[in-house]
PDB file of C-alpha atoms in Angstrom:
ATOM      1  CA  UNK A   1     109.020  73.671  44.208  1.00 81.00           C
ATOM      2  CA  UNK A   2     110.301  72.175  41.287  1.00 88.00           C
ATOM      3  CA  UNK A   3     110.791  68.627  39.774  1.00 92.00           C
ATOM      4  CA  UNK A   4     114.662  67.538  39.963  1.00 93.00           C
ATOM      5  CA  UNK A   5     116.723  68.151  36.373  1.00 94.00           C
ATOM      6  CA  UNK A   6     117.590  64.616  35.032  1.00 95.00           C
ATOM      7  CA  UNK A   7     121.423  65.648  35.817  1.00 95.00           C
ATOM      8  CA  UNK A   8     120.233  66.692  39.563  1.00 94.00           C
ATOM      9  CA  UNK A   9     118.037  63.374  39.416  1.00 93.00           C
ATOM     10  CA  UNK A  10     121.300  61.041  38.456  1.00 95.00           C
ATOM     11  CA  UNK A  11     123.484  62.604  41.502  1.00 94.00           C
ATOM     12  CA  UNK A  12     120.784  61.550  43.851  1.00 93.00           C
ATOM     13  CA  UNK A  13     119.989  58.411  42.637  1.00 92.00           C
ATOM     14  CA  UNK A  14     123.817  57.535  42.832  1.00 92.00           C
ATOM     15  CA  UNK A  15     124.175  58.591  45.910  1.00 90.00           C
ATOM     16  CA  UNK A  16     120.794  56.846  47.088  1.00 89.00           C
ATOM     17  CA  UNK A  17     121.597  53.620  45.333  1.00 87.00           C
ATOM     18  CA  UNK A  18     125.341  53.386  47.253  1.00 84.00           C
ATOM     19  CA  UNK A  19     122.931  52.364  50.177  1.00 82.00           C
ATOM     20  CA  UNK A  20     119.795  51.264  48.606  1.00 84.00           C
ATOM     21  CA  UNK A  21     121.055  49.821  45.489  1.00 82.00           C
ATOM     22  CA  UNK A  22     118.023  48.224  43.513  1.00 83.00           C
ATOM     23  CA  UNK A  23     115.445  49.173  46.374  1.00 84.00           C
ATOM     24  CA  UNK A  24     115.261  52.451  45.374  1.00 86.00           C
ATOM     25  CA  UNK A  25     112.792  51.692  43.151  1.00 85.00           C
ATOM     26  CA  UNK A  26     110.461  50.536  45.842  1.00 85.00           C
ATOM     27  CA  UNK A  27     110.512  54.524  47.408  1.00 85.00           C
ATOM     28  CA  UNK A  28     108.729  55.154  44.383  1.00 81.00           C
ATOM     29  CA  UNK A  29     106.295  52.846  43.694  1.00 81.00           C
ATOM     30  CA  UNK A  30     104.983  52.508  47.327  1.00 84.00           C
ATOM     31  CA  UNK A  31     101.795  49.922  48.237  1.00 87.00           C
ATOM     32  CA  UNK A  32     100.134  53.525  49.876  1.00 87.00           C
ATOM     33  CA  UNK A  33     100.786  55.158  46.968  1.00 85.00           C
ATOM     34  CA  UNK A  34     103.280  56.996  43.978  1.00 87.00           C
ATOM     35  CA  UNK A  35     105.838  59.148  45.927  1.00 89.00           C
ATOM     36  CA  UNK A  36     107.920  61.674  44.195  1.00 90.00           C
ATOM     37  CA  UNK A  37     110.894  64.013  44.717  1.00 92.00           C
ATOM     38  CA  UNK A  38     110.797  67.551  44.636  1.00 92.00           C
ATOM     39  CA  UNK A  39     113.486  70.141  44.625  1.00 91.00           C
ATOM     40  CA  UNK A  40     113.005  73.640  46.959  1.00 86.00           C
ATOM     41  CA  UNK A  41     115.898  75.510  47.641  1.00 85.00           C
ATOM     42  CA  UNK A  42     118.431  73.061  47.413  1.00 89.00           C
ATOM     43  CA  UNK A  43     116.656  70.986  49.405  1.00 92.00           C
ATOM     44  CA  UNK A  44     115.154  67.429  47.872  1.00 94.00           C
ATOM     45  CA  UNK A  45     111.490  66.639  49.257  1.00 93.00           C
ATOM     46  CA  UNK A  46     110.176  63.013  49.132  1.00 93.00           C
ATOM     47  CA  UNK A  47     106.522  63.486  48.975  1.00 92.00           C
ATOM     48  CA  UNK A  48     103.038  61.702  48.452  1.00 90.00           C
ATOM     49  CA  UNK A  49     101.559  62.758  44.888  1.00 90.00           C
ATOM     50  CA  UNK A  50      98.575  63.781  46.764  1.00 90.00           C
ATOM     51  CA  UNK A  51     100.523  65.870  48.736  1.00 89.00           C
ATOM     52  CA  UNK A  52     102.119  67.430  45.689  1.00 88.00           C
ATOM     53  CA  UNK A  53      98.523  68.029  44.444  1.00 90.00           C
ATOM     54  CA  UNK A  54      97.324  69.892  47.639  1.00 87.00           C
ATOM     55  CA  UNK A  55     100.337  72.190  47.653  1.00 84.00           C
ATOM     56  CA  UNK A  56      99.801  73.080  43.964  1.00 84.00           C
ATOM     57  CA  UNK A  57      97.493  76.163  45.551  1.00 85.00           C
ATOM     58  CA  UNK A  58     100.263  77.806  47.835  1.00 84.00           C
ATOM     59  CA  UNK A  59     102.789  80.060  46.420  1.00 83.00           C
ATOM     60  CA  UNK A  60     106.483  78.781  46.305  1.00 76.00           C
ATOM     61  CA  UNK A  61     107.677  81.426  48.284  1.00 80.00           C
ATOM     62  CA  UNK A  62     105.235  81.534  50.861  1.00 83.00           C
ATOM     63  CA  UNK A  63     106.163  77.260  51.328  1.00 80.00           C
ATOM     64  CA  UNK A  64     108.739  76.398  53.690  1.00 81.00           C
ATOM     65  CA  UNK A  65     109.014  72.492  52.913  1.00 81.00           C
ATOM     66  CA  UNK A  66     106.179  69.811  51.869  1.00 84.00           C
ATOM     67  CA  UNK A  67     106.964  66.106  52.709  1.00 88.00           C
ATOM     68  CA  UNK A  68     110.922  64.831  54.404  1.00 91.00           C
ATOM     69  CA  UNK A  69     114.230  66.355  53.297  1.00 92.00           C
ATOM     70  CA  UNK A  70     115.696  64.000  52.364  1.00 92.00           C
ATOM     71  CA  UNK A  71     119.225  66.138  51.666  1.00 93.00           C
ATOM     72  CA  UNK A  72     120.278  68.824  49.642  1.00 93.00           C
ATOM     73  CA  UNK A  73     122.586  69.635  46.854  1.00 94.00           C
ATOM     74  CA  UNK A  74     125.975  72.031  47.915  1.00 92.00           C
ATOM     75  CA  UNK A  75     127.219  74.503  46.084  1.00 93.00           C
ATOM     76  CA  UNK A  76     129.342  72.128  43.799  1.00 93.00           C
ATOM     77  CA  UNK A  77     126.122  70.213  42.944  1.00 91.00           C
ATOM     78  CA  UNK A  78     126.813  66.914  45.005  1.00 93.00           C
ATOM     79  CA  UNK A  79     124.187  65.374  47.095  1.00 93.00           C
ATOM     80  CA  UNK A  80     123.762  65.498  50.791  1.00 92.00           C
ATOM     81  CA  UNK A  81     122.313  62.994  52.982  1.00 90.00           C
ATOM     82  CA  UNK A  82     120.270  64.227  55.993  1.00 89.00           C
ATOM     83  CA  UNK A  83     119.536  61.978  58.922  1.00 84.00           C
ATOM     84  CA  UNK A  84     115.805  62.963  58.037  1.00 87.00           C
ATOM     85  CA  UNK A  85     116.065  60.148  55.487  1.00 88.00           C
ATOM     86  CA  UNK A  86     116.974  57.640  57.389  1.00 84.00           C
ATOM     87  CA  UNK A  87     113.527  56.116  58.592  1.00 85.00           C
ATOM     88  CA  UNK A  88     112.786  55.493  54.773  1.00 87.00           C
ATOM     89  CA  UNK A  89     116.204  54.275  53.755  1.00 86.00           C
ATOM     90  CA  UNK A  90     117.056  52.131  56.919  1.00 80.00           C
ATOM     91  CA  UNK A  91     113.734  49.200  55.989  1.00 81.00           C
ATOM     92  CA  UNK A  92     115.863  49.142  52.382  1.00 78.00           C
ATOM     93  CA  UNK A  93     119.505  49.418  53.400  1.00 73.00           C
ATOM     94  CA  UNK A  94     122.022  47.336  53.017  1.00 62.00           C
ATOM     95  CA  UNK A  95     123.959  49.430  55.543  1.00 74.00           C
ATOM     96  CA  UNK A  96     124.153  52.866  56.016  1.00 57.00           C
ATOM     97  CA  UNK A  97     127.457  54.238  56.053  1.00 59.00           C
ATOM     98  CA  UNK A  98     130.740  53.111  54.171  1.00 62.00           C
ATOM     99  CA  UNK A  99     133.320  50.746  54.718  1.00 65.00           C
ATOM    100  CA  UNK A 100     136.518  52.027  54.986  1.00 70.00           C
ATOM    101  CA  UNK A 101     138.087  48.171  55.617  1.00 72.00           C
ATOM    102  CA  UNK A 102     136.919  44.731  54.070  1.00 77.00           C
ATOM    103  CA  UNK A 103     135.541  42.623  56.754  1.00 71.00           C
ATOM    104  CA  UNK A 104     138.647  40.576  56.903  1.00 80.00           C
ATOM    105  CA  UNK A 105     140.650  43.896  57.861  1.00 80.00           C
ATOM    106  CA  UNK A 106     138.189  44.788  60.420  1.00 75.00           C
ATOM    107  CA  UNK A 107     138.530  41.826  62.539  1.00 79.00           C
ATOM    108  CA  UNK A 108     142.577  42.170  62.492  1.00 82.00           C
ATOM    109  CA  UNK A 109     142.515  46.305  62.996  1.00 81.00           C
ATOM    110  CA  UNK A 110     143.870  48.374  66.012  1.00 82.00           C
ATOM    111  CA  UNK A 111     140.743  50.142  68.074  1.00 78.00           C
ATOM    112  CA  UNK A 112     141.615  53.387  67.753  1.00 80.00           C
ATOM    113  CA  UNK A 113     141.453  52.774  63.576  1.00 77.00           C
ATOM    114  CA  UNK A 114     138.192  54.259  61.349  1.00 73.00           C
ATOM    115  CA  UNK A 115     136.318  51.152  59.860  1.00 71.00           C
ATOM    116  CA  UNK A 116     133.374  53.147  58.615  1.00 69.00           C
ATOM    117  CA  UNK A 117     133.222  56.477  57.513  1.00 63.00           C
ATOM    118  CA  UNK A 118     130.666  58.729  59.275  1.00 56.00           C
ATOM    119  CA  UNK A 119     127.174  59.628  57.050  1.00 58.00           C
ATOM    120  CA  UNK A 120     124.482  60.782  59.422  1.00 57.00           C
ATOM    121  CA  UNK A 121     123.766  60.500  63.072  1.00 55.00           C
ATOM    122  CA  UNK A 122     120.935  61.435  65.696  1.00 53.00           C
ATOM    123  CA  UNK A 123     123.071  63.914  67.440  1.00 56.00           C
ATOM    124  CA  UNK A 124     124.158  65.810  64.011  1.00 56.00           C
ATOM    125  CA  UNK A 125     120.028  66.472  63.662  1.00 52.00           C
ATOM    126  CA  UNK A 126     120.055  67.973  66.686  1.00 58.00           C
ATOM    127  CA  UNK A 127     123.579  70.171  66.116  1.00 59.00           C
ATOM    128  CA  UNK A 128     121.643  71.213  62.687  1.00 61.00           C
ATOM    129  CA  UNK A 129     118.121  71.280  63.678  1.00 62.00           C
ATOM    130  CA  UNK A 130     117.485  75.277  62.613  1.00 66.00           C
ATOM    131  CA  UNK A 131     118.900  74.465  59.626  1.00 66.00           C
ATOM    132  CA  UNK A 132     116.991  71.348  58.414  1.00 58.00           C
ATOM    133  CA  UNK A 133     113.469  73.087  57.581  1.00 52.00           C
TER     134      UNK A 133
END
């Protein structure tokens, strides 16, 4: 368990901030305390510095995961969302999933036409839940 690069720190923060924007400072600097974000495997951890301190004495590869994913980073080095994250994003969001119409377009569309492009859902935990660690 590492601390993210500032290049692997900028993807997530972009992609955080699409939903967040300029709450994303307040997953940080929390009123229980200073939460961080880890990198294991490809997989980001948001976790409690005292957390962090506690795991110092276990091996990494005898640690499976310490705090929520909160995503991961693919093979090309973008950032995926996992529905794990979505209890501490939702009190902050501004919506969480992406308009593929302007509001005006919405009200005017056919049924049957996409207005906002998929992110997470319950069900896709669920499909992925082996996989999620």
């Amino acid at each position: 368990m590492r601390p993210l690069t500032e290049e692997e720190t900028r993807v997530m923060f972009e992609k955080l901030a699409k939903y967040i924007g300029e709450n994303l400072q307040l997953l940080i600097d929390r009123p229980d305390g200073t939460y961080c974000f880890r990198l294991h495997s490809d997989r980001v951890y948001y976790v409690s510095e005292k957390i962090l301190k506690l795991a110092a004495n276990i091996s990494g590869d005898k640690l499976v995961s310490l705090g929520t994913c909160f995503g991961k980073f693919t093979k090309t080095h973008k950032f995926r969302l996992h529905v794990t994250a979505l209890d501490y994003l939702a009190p902050y969001a501004k919506g969480f999933g992406v308009a593929a119409k302007s509001t005006q377009d919405c009200r005017k569309v056919d049924p049957m036409a996409i207005v906002v492009f998929h992110q997470a859902d319950i069900g896709e935990y669920v499909r992925h839940e082996e996989t999620l660690t």
